[in-house]
Amino acid sequence: MSESYIHDPIESIAIIGMSARFPKARDIAEFWRNLCDGVECIDFFSDEELRAEGVDEALLKNPNYVKAGSLLEDAAYFDAPFFGYSPREAEIMDPQQRIFLEGAWAALEDAGYDPDAYDGAIGVYAGASFSHYSFGLYSNRELFGSMDSLQLILGNAESHLATRTSYKLNLKGPSVFVQSACSTSLVAVHLACQSLLNYQCKMAVAGGVSVTTPGKSGYIHREGGVLSPDGHCRTFDAQAKGTIIGNGMGVVVLKRLGDAIAEGDRVVAVIRGTAINNDGSEKVGYTAPSVRGQAEVIAEAQALGGVEAWTVGYVEAHGTATELGDPIEVEAL
């Protein structure tokens, strides 16, 4: 590794562990293979499959109903005994909480750390989507009658995601739930980096999870909306017409780069600089980005990381595949 990484004005952050679950990818290695092979990980459903999930017949006949989705395989499965939960406690818990807990453990394992044997403070910065899972619990009279309201809240309120992870994995650093809509996971990573740079913790777990559609279902396409009319995402393409809602989980384990090198960690990647901002009202609409705001935050991250624009060889973009968002993102870059 180049010595230049160690002597930056602001210390760099090392990624020393990762875990992920995405549609058609149970882990990082499978996800990478899908990227390399150009695998489209969107599922397209037959009417029979959707009927079996309880989709209304009127929806199936609606010409604007797109029969496509982004499924997370085995989203309902959970190793409850491993984490000290009873079957009933696990059943009440939102799948997002279960999947993130498993992901945090897997990421720490990937980094080579047992939290109980580590003497430094480990922080958690995590986000999740709005949970629909409790709605189904209300309709299950037998199950709903066997639990109290506190159990329901603790198992399903997104705000308990980070503290549940800290409690079950015995992590004693800051534990913060993050929610900033589409940017949640990246903001969680940014805040984790700040926590490390401020010496609030020695290691940090950061990431997010979203499981909004555990079963097979489609969506209604509306002209002018952000959702794709045919279920395909054509990011930065002339035929880009929209995106679809995805499901997945991603977690990274972070440490100050100097500490990671000193302690012999495997450094997967280095975060040189991070930045966040907001457009305020300087954009055409609430859900639209602005060129100026994006350009400014990119420049700030580069400045903090000591990175010259000409040295950047690869950019990972938001890439919504929408007619409005993609051109703005390219112009900002």
Short mmCIF file of C-alpha atoms in Angstrom, two decimals:
data_model
loop_
_atom_site.label_atom_id
_atom_site.label_comp_id
_atom_site.label_asym_id
_atom_site.label_seq_id
_atom_site.Cartn_x
_atom_site.Cartn_y
_atom_site.Cartn_z
CA MET A 1 0.00 0.00 0.00
CA SER A 2 1.26 3.48 -0.87
CA GLU A 3 2.62 5.55 2.02
CA SER A 4 0.61 8.52 0.71
CA TYR A 5 -2.55 7.00 2.20
CA ILE A 6 -1.16 7.37 5.72
CA HIS A 7 -0.06 11.03 5.56
CA ASP A 8 -3.25 12.76 4.41
CA PRO A 9 -4.34 16.01 6.13
CA ILE A 10 -7.39 14.14 7.40
CA GLU A 11 -6.75 10.52 8.29
CA SER A 12 -8.17 7.93 5.94
CA ILE A 13 -10.60 5.18 6.94
CA ALA A 14 -10.03 1.51 6.10
CA ILE A 15 -12.80 -0.92 5.15
CA ILE A 16 -11.70 -4.16 6.79
CA GLY A 17 -14.84 -6.29 6.48
CA MET A 18 -18.02 -6.51 4.42
CA SER A 19 -21.23 -8.47 4.09
CA ALA A 20 -24.20 -8.18 1.75
CA ARG A 21 -27.41 -9.83 0.61
CA PHE A 22 -29.04 -8.77 -2.62
CA PRO A 23 -31.51 -10.27 -5.09
CA LYS A 24 -29.89 -13.38 -6.61
CA ALA A 25 -26.81 -12.83 -4.42
CA ARG A 26 -26.46 -14.32 -0.93
CA ASP A 27 -23.06 -12.71 -0.35
CA ILE A 28 -20.42 -10.33 -1.73
CA ALA A 29 -18.78 -12.95 -3.94
CA GLU A 30 -22.05 -13.87 -5.66
CA PHE A 31 -22.95 -10.20 -6.10
CA TRP A 32 -19.58 -9.55 -7.76
CA ARG A 33 -20.06 -12.49 -10.10
CA ASN A 34 -23.46 -11.12 -11.13
CA LEU A 35 -21.88 -7.75 -11.89
CA CYS A 36 -19.08 -9.32 -13.93
CA ASP A 37 -21.49 -11.54 -15.86
CA GLY A 38 -24.07 -8.79 -16.48
CA VAL A 39 -26.85 -10.67 -14.70
CA GLU A 40 -30.14 -8.78 -14.42
CA CYS A 41 -31.38 -9.54 -10.90
CA ILE A 42 -34.99 -8.45 -11.41
CA ASP A 43 -37.70 -11.13 -11.32
CA PHE A 44 -40.72 -11.15 -13.62
CA PHE A 45 -43.83 -12.90 -12.29
CA SER A 46 -46.63 -14.84 -13.93
CA ASP A 47 -50.27 -14.16 -13.10
CA GLU A 48 -50.40 -17.54 -11.31
CA GLU A 49 -47.49 -16.59 -9.03
CA LEU A 50 -49.07 -13.25 -8.19
CA ARG A 51 -52.49 -14.79 -7.52
CA ALA A 52 -50.84 -17.20 -5.10
CA GLU A 53 -49.48 -14.15 -3.23
CA GLY A 54 -52.98 -12.67 -2.99
CA VAL A 55 -52.66 -9.96 -5.63
CA ASP A 56 -56.10 -8.68 -6.62
CA GLU A 57 -57.44 -9.79 -10.00
CA ALA A 58 -58.22 -6.21 -10.96
CA LEU A 59 -54.54 -5.30 -10.55
CA LEU A 60 -53.47 -8.19 -12.74
CA LYS A 61 -55.70 -6.87 -15.54
CA ASN A 62 -54.52 -3.27 -15.12
CA PRO A 63 -52.29 -2.43 -18.13
CA ASN A 64 -50.18 -0.17 -15.90
CA TYR A 65 -49.47 -2.95 -13.39
CA VAL A 66 -45.85 -4.06 -13.93
CA LYS A 67 -45.35 -7.68 -12.89
CA ALA A 68 -41.73 -7.32 -11.80
CA GLY A 69 -39.91 -7.11 -8.51
CA SER A 70 -36.57 -7.36 -6.75
CA LEU A 71 -36.78 -10.32 -4.37
CA LEU A 72 -34.41 -11.10 -1.52
CA GLU A 73 -34.19 -14.87 -1.33
CA ASP A 74 -35.07 -16.50 2.02
CA ALA A 75 -35.86 -13.11 3.59
CA ALA A 76 -38.12 -14.83 6.13
CA TYR A 77 -35.40 -17.21 7.38
CA PHE A 78 -33.45 -16.42 10.56
CA ASP A 79 -31.10 -18.33 12.87
CA ALA A 80 -33.00 -17.34 16.02
CA PRO A 81 -31.20 -19.64 18.52
CA PHE A 82 -27.77 -18.32 17.42
CA PHE A 83 -28.79 -14.81 18.51
CA GLY A 84 -30.65 -15.96 21.62
CA TYR A 85 -34.21 -15.42 20.36
CA SER A 86 -37.19 -17.71 20.84
CA PRO A 87 -39.21 -18.71 17.75
CA ARG A 88 -42.05 -16.40 18.84
CA GLU A 89 -39.72 -13.41 19.34
CA ALA A 90 -38.22 -14.00 15.90
CA GLU A 91 -41.66 -14.26 14.30
CA ILE A 92 -42.67 -10.89 15.72
CA MET A 93 -39.46 -9.18 14.55
CA ASP A 94 -39.33 -7.30 11.25
CA PRO A 95 -37.19 -9.24 8.70
CA GLN A 96 -35.12 -6.08 8.25
CA GLN A 97 -34.01 -6.29 11.88
CA ARG A 98 -33.12 -9.98 11.53
CA ILE A 99 -31.25 -9.59 8.24
CA PHE A 100 -29.20 -6.62 9.42
CA LEU A 101 -28.26 -8.43 12.64
CA GLU A 102 -27.02 -11.39 10.60
CA GLY A 103 -25.21 -9.01 8.23
CA ALA A 104 -23.44 -7.16 11.04
CA TRP A 105 -22.22 -10.46 12.50
CA ALA A 106 -21.06 -11.67 9.06
CA ALA A 107 -19.18 -8.41 8.40
CA LEU A 108 -17.36 -8.58 11.74
CA GLU A 109 -16.55 -12.21 11.04
CA ASP A 110 -15.24 -11.20 7.60
CA ALA A 111 -13.03 -8.63 9.33
CA GLY A 112 -11.73 -11.36 11.66
CA TYR A 113 -13.13 -9.98 14.92
CA ASP A 114 -15.10 -11.50 17.78
CA PRO A 115 -16.76 -8.56 19.58
CA ASP A 116 -16.59 -10.34 22.95
CA ALA A 117 -12.81 -10.69 22.60
CA TYR A 118 -12.18 -7.15 21.32
CA ASP A 119 -11.24 -4.54 23.91
CA GLY A 120 -12.06 -1.43 21.86
CA ALA A 121 -15.41 0.34 21.47
CA ILE A 122 -17.31 -0.70 18.32
CA GLY A 123 -19.94 1.74 17.03
CA VAL A 124 -23.03 1.01 14.94
CA TYR A 125 -24.51 3.37 12.35
CA ALA A 126 -27.42 1.76 10.54
CA GLY A 127 -30.57 2.57 8.60
CA ALA A 128 -33.66 0.73 7.35
CA SER A 129 -36.75 1.32 5.25
CA PHE A 130 -40.20 1.95 6.68
CA SER A 131 -41.46 -1.38 7.99
CA HIS A 132 -44.68 -2.87 6.63
CA TYR A 133 -44.20 -6.14 8.49
CA SER A 134 -46.28 -5.20 11.54
CA PHE A 135 -49.36 -4.68 9.35
CA GLY A 136 -49.41 -8.41 8.66
CA LEU A 137 -49.02 -9.17 12.37
CA TYR A 138 -52.20 -7.23 13.15
CA SER A 139 -54.18 -9.46 10.79
CA ASN A 140 -52.91 -12.64 12.51
CA ARG A 141 -55.32 -12.73 15.44
CA GLU A 142 -53.70 -15.71 17.17
CA LEU A 143 -50.21 -14.23 17.01
CA PHE A 144 -51.32 -10.68 17.79
CA GLY A 145 -53.24 -11.86 20.85
CA SER A 146 -50.14 -13.53 22.29
CA MET A 147 -47.90 -10.45 22.42
CA ASP A 148 -47.97 -7.09 24.13
CA SER A 149 -47.59 -3.72 22.43
CA LEU A 150 -44.02 -3.22 23.67
CA GLN A 151 -42.90 -6.46 21.98
CA LEU A 152 -44.47 -5.26 18.75
CA ILE A 153 -42.73 -1.87 18.94
CA LEU A 154 -39.32 -3.28 19.83
CA GLY A 155 -39.51 -5.83 17.04
CA ASN A 156 -40.69 -3.51 14.29
CA ALA A 157 -39.75 0.14 14.94
CA GLU A 158 -36.79 0.96 12.67
CA SER A 159 -35.26 3.15 15.39
CA HIS A 160 -34.31 0.02 17.35
CA LEU A 161 -32.16 -1.38 14.54
CA ALA A 162 -28.78 -0.05 15.71
CA THR A 163 -29.29 -0.58 19.44
CA ARG A 164 -30.58 -4.13 18.88
CA THR A 165 -27.37 -4.88 16.97
CA SER A 166 -25.22 -3.35 19.71
CA TYR A 167 -27.08 -5.31 22.39
CA LYS A 168 -26.96 -8.70 20.70
CA LEU A 169 -23.35 -8.42 19.49
CA ASN A 170 -22.06 -6.69 22.66
CA LEU A 171 -20.86 -3.56 20.84
CA LYS A 172 -20.12 -0.67 23.21
CA GLY A 173 -19.46 2.30 20.94
CA PRO A 174 -22.06 4.86 19.74
CA SER A 175 -25.23 3.22 18.40
CA VAL A 176 -27.15 5.47 16.02
CA PHE A 177 -30.13 4.83 13.74
CA VAL A 178 -29.80 6.82 10.50
CA GLN A 179 -32.61 7.78 8.13
CA SER A 180 -32.08 10.10 5.16
CA ALA A 181 -34.27 8.34 2.56
CA CYS A 182 -32.34 7.14 -0.51
CA SER A 183 -28.95 8.18 0.89
CA THR A 184 -29.35 6.41 4.25
CA SER A 185 -26.62 3.77 3.93
CA LEU A 186 -24.01 6.20 2.59
CA VAL A 187 -24.86 8.76 5.28
CA ALA A 188 -24.48 5.98 7.87
CA VAL A 189 -20.98 5.30 6.50
CA HIS A 190 -20.18 9.03 6.57
CA LEU A 191 -21.27 9.35 10.20
CA ALA A 192 -19.32 6.23 11.13
CA CYS A 193 -16.20 7.75 9.54
CA GLN A 194 -16.72 10.96 11.53
CA SER A 195 -17.12 8.95 14.73
CA LEU A 196 -13.83 7.17 14.07
CA LEU A 197 -12.01 10.39 13.18
CA ASN A 198 -13.31 11.95 16.42
CA TYR A 199 -12.10 8.89 18.39
CA GLN A 200 -15.57 8.08 19.67
CA CYS A 201 -14.93 4.45 18.77
CA LYS A 202 -12.09 2.26 17.56
CA MET A 203 -14.12 0.32 15.01
CA ALA A 204 -17.53 0.89 13.42
CA VAL A 205 -20.21 -1.18 11.74
CA ALA A 206 -22.14 0.83 9.14
CA GLY A 207 -24.76 0.11 6.50
CA GLY A 208 -28.42 -0.38 5.81
CA VAL A 209 -31.20 -2.80 4.97
CA SER A 210 -34.41 -2.59 3.00
CA VAL A 211 -36.98 -5.35 2.74
CA THR A 212 -40.22 -3.67 1.72
CA THR A 213 -41.66 -6.42 -0.45
CA PRO A 214 -40.84 -9.85 1.05
CA GLY A 215 -43.28 -11.62 -1.29
CA LYS A 216 -43.85 -11.58 -5.04
CA SER A 217 -45.64 -8.42 -6.14
CA GLY A 218 -45.53 -5.83 -8.87
CA TYR A 219 -46.26 -2.11 -8.91
CA ILE A 220 -48.35 0.51 -10.70
CA HIS A 221 -46.48 2.57 -13.28
CA ARG A 222 -47.58 6.19 -13.66
CA GLU A 223 -46.48 8.37 -16.54
CA GLY A 224 -43.97 10.94 -15.29
CA GLY A 225 -43.18 8.91 -12.16
CA VAL A 226 -39.87 7.35 -11.15
CA LEU A 227 -40.89 3.70 -11.65
CA SER A 228 -39.99 1.81 -14.82
CA PRO A 229 -42.85 1.06 -17.27
CA ASP A 230 -41.51 -2.43 -18.05
CA GLY A 231 -39.55 -3.54 -14.97
CA HIS A 232 -36.11 -2.97 -16.52
CA CYS A 233 -33.59 -0.37 -15.31
CA ARG A 234 -31.52 1.22 -18.07
CA THR A 235 -29.19 3.49 -16.14
CA PHE A 236 -27.45 6.25 -18.16
CA ASP A 237 -29.08 4.94 -21.33
CA ALA A 238 -31.07 6.81 -23.97
CA GLN A 239 -33.96 4.41 -23.24
CA ALA A 240 -33.95 5.06 -19.48
CA LYS A 241 -37.55 5.41 -18.31
CA GLY A 242 -37.42 4.66 -14.59
CA THR A 243 -36.31 2.44 -11.74
CA ILE A 244 -37.90 -0.22 -9.52
CA ILE A 245 -37.89 -0.59 -5.74
CA GLY A 246 -35.19 -3.02 -4.61
CA ASN A 247 -34.52 -5.13 -1.52
CA GLY A 248 -31.15 -5.83 0.06
CA MET A 249 -28.65 -5.39 2.87
CA GLY A 250 -25.09 -4.11 2.94
CA VAL A 251 -22.70 -3.67 5.89
CA VAL A 252 -19.06 -2.57 6.15
CA VAL A 253 -16.66 -2.66 9.11
CA LEU A 254 -14.50 0.45 9.37
CA LYS A 255 -11.35 1.38 11.25
CA ARG A 256 -8.86 4.26 11.11
CA LEU A 257 -6.33 3.30 8.45
CA GLY A 258 -3.32 3.75 10.72
CA ASP A 259 -4.85 1.43 13.31
CA ALA A 260 -5.79 -1.14 10.66
CA ILE A 261 -2.23 -1.27 9.32
CA ALA A 262 -0.71 -1.37 12.80
CA GLU A 263 -2.99 -4.21 13.86
CA GLY A 264 -2.49 -6.29 10.73
CA ASP A 265 -6.02 -6.04 9.34
CA ARG A 266 -6.85 -6.95 5.75
CA VAL A 267 -7.64 -3.61 4.11
CA VAL A 268 -10.30 -4.12 1.43
CA ALA A 269 -10.53 -0.45 0.45
CA VAL A 270 -9.67 3.02 1.74
CA ILE A 271 -12.13 5.88 2.25
CA ARG A 272 -10.15 9.07 1.65
CA GLY A 273 -12.92 11.61 2.21
CA THR A 274 -16.69 11.87 2.69
CA ALA A 275 -19.14 14.76 2.62
CA ILE A 276 -22.89 15.37 2.84
CA ASN A 277 -25.06 18.39 2.02
CA ASN A 278 -28.57 19.31 0.87
CA ASP A 279 -30.05 21.26 -2.02
CA GLY A 280 -32.43 23.25 0.14
CA SER A 281 -35.09 24.69 -2.15
CA GLU A 282 -32.74 25.23 -5.10
CA LYS A 283 -34.19 22.49 -7.33
CA VAL A 284 -37.21 22.03 -9.58
CA GLY A 285 -39.08 19.80 -7.14
CA TYR A 286 -38.79 18.02 -3.80
CA THR A 287 -37.82 14.64 -5.31
CA ALA A 288 -35.48 16.12 -7.92
CA PRO A 289 -31.73 16.62 -7.34
CA SER A 290 -29.83 19.76 -8.29
CA VAL A 291 -26.66 20.00 -10.35
CA ARG A 292 -25.10 22.62 -8.09
CA GLY A 293 -25.70 20.70 -4.85
CA GLN A 294 -24.26 17.47 -6.21
CA ALA A 295 -21.23 19.19 -7.72
CA GLU A 296 -20.48 20.95 -4.43
CA VAL A 297 -20.63 17.81 -2.30
CA ILE A 298 -18.43 15.90 -4.77
CA ALA A 299 -15.85 18.70 -4.70
CA GLU A 300 -15.94 18.80 -0.90
CA ALA A 301 -15.34 15.05 -0.59
CA GLN A 302 -12.43 15.32 -3.04
CA ALA A 303 -10.92 18.24 -1.12
CA LEU A 304 -11.22 16.47 2.24
CA GLY A 305 -9.64 13.35 0.77
CA GLY A 306 -6.85 15.22 -1.02
CA VAL A 307 -7.95 13.66 -4.32
CA GLU A 308 -7.37 15.45 -7.63
CA ALA A 309 -10.20 14.98 -10.15
CA TRP A 310 -7.85 13.78 -12.88
CA THR A 311 -6.73 10.84 -10.70
CA VAL A 312 -10.26 9.40 -10.43
CA GLY A 313 -10.54 6.35 -12.68
CA TYR A 314 -13.89 4.91 -11.58
CA VAL A 315 -17.13 6.47 -10.37
CA GLU A 316 -20.03 4.60 -8.78
CA ALA A 317 -23.16 6.68 -9.31
CA HIS A 318 -26.66 6.80 -7.91
CA GLY A 319 -27.98 5.95 -11.37
CA THR A 320 -31.76 5.93 -10.91
CA ALA A 321 -32.37 5.27 -14.63
CA THR A 322 -34.83 8.18 -14.69
CA GLU A 323 -35.01 10.76 -17.47
CA LEU A 324 -34.60 13.58 -14.94
CA GLY A 325 -32.08 12.16 -12.45
CA ASP A 326 -29.45 10.59 -14.69
CA PRO A 327 -28.63 13.68 -16.81
CA ILE A 328 -28.40 15.84 -13.68
CA GLU A 329 -25.98 13.39 -12.07
CA VAL A 330 -23.77 13.28 -15.16
CA GLU A 331 -23.77 17.07 -15.45
CA ALA A 332 -22.84 17.44 -11.78
CA LEU A 333 -19.90 15.05 -12.19
#
